[in-house]
Amino acid sequence: MEMVGIHYLAGVPKCHAETGPMKSTQKVLVIGDDSRSFLSTVRSLGRKGIEVHAAPFDFGSAALLSRYIRKVHFVPYYLDGGAEWLATVSQLLRDEQYELVIPCDERALLPLCLHREELGELARLAIPSPTALEMFFDKIKTRELAQSLGVPVAAGRLLNADELAPSVIADIGLPVVVKQPKSYQLPDLYIRSSTSIVRDEPALTACLRKHTNSAEPILLEQMFEGCGVGVSVLCSDGVILQAFEHHRAHELDGSSYYRKSAPLDADRLAAVARMTTAIRYTGLAMFEFKVNVNSRSWILIEVNARPWGSLPLPVSIGIDFPYRLFQLLSEHKESPALNYPIDRYGRNLMLDFWQARLQAELFRGRPTQALAHWGSWLWGFRRLLTGRERHDSCVLDDYRPGVKEVCDLFAGRAKSLRMRVTGKRAPTGTLAQRLRALAASPQASITILFVCQGNINRSSYAEIRARQLFADNAGRFTFTSAGMLPRNRRPSSPEAVKIAAKHGVDMVRHQSRHATRASLDQADLVIAFDETNLRYITARYPDLATQICLLSELDPRQGAATVIADPEGSSVAVFDAVFQTIDTCLLELARIAQPVERAP
């Protein structure tokens, strides 16, 4: 096996290490938008005087309010071979002359890796080498590498073809962890694979049925009881320059948003060193372990070879991983390892609160236990008073992202309360008024775009059905549809095709389309179906937030703007009800437009 490092820097001149202040011309592009790895990276570099630019997926993200972001750039999704993405990114790198490009998740990292040769001529890329990409971004390959180096992993094996639940249970037991090898992969870059913890035989049977025709291997592992531990490292050619260990303070279903610094365990650090040395790894990585506090045994779970979710904690206590990565890749400077204080806590306030609410649901009907749960959660905030706790978003020198997160939380709670009290949501816009205004306007052609989640059920049905209802005015009204999910050419579900045919709509040949900025701008009226659609559109295109209406505003049976829920994965009866509701709304749409269209 070829062992190579990360230094794909062909055509890019080396920078000499500087001992003085950072040059104002030094610029870095950070791709992402979350309030953990992305925001922590942005703040780390910005505080050192580096000019930081961002290329987000969610343009409504609170993290983009950071004072340390100088510019925000729009980059299209990587679709259909990525030609538009590659042209946009290439031009951006030429125009801005970045010292370094840092991707903060796989959706950004994988396209950079695929086009490392051409983009590596334009800027340094903080991406893993081909060997590291193969070993650390495939759970099966990670497991095989760990086993070959004597690093403990959970007992398990690959799923056999046509295997049934009883044989899996006999061999592995329950609960069983079912893993797909990669969280993200091309060409379906924006579909995240899931890891399932299956606790009984019926659920396992359903899970195995789901993976029956899978084109990729499926990993089965025994459930290892323990708490989550992370060992984070900065490496150069396999050598660990800095290491940091954290333990999860709160944990639910394998996720945590509250953690604390802990002393480095020598055995786990040695295991990490064996793996980084074997592939001569260069860059940042977080090795995730599970530790049984009773037996003190532990196993490796996976490796995140990129900026990771718990990154704000080490940065907040002086282990500045992002800036030291910049020094390593841009200045070829290997800074010495630093010690760090233990029992320092880091909390993602909004996500930890959300997780605490989920845990409180376990105590429904048991007020004493629920009160104790919330009391324990609130008691943890005492560490703020002693300086032993930091928050991921809420920091004094860059307060706006944290303030926006809190405001968004209260706004969301107020909306939910209004929904519970009235049973209705506030209309996104007055669809009837907008349609009448368009119909009365002198413009010769009016384009109406229906947008749902994936453009395989609701919006596709509405597009075809609207054409039927507006057949007499086909010369003036044009109907199209798209989905907010960045996926193209997916067919409608069999249930949708079957029930649509019952309603006289042929969806057999429909292929999904992604709602691009161009398609949204070209529409005179954008009509969505539910809250998820609205969130997707307004997150990526905040300036369109007031230009979108909900189709259900026209449902006279509802009397207000409720939603038309996605029927995907439901029974044919649900599909039938959804299509009936769409028919009702479209009939009203046609009725509203018709008198104006025929006016002399």
CSV table of C-alpha atoms in Angstrom, one decimal, residues 159-160 162-170 173-178 196-213 218 220:
chain,number,residue,atom,x,y,z
A,159,LEU,CA,-23.5,-8.4,6.6
A,160,ASN,CA,-23.8,-11.5,4.4
A,162,ASP,CA,-29.6,-12.4,2.0
A,163,GLU,CA,-28.8,-12.8,5.7
A,164,LEU,CA,-31.8,-12.9,8.1
A,165,ALA,CA,-32.2,-11.4,11.5
A,166,PRO,CA,-31.9,-14.7,13.5
A,167,SER,CA,-28.4,-15.5,12.2
A,168,VAL,CA,-27.2,-11.9,12.9
A,169,ILE,CA,-28.6,-12.2,16.5
A,170,ALA,CA,-27.1,-15.6,17.0
A,173,GLY,CA,-26.5,-10.4,19.6
A,174,LEU,CA,-28.7,-7.5,20.5
A,175,PRO,CA,-28.5,-4.6,20.3
A,176,VAL,CA,-26.6,-4.5,17.1
A,177,VAL,CA,-25.1,-1.4,15.4
A,178,VAL,CA,-25.7,-1.3,11.7
A,196,SER,CA,-28.7,2.5,13.4
A,197,ILE,CA,-28.8,1.0,16.8
A,198,VAL,CA,-31.2,-1.9,16.5
A,199,ARG,CA,-32.6,-3.3,19.8
A,200,ASP,CA,-35.1,-6.1,18.8
A,201,GLU,CA,-35.6,-8.7,16.1
A,202,PRO,CA,-38.6,-7.0,14.3
A,203,ALA,CA,-36.6,-3.8,14.0
A,204,LEU,CA,-33.5,-5.7,12.8
A,205,THR,CA,-35.6,-7.5,10.1
A,206,ALA,CA,-36.9,-4.2,8.8
A,207,CYS,CA,-33.3,-2.8,8.8
A,208,LEU,CA,-31.9,-5.7,6.9
A,209,ARG,CA,-34.7,-5.5,4.4
A,210,LYS,CA,-33.8,-1.9,3.8
A,211,HIS,CA,-30.2,-2.9,3.0
A,212,THR,CA,-31.1,-6.0,0.9
A,213,ASN,CA,-30.2,-4.5,-2.4
A,218,ILE,CA,-22.9,-3.1,5.5
A,220,LEU,CA,-22.6,-5.1,11.8
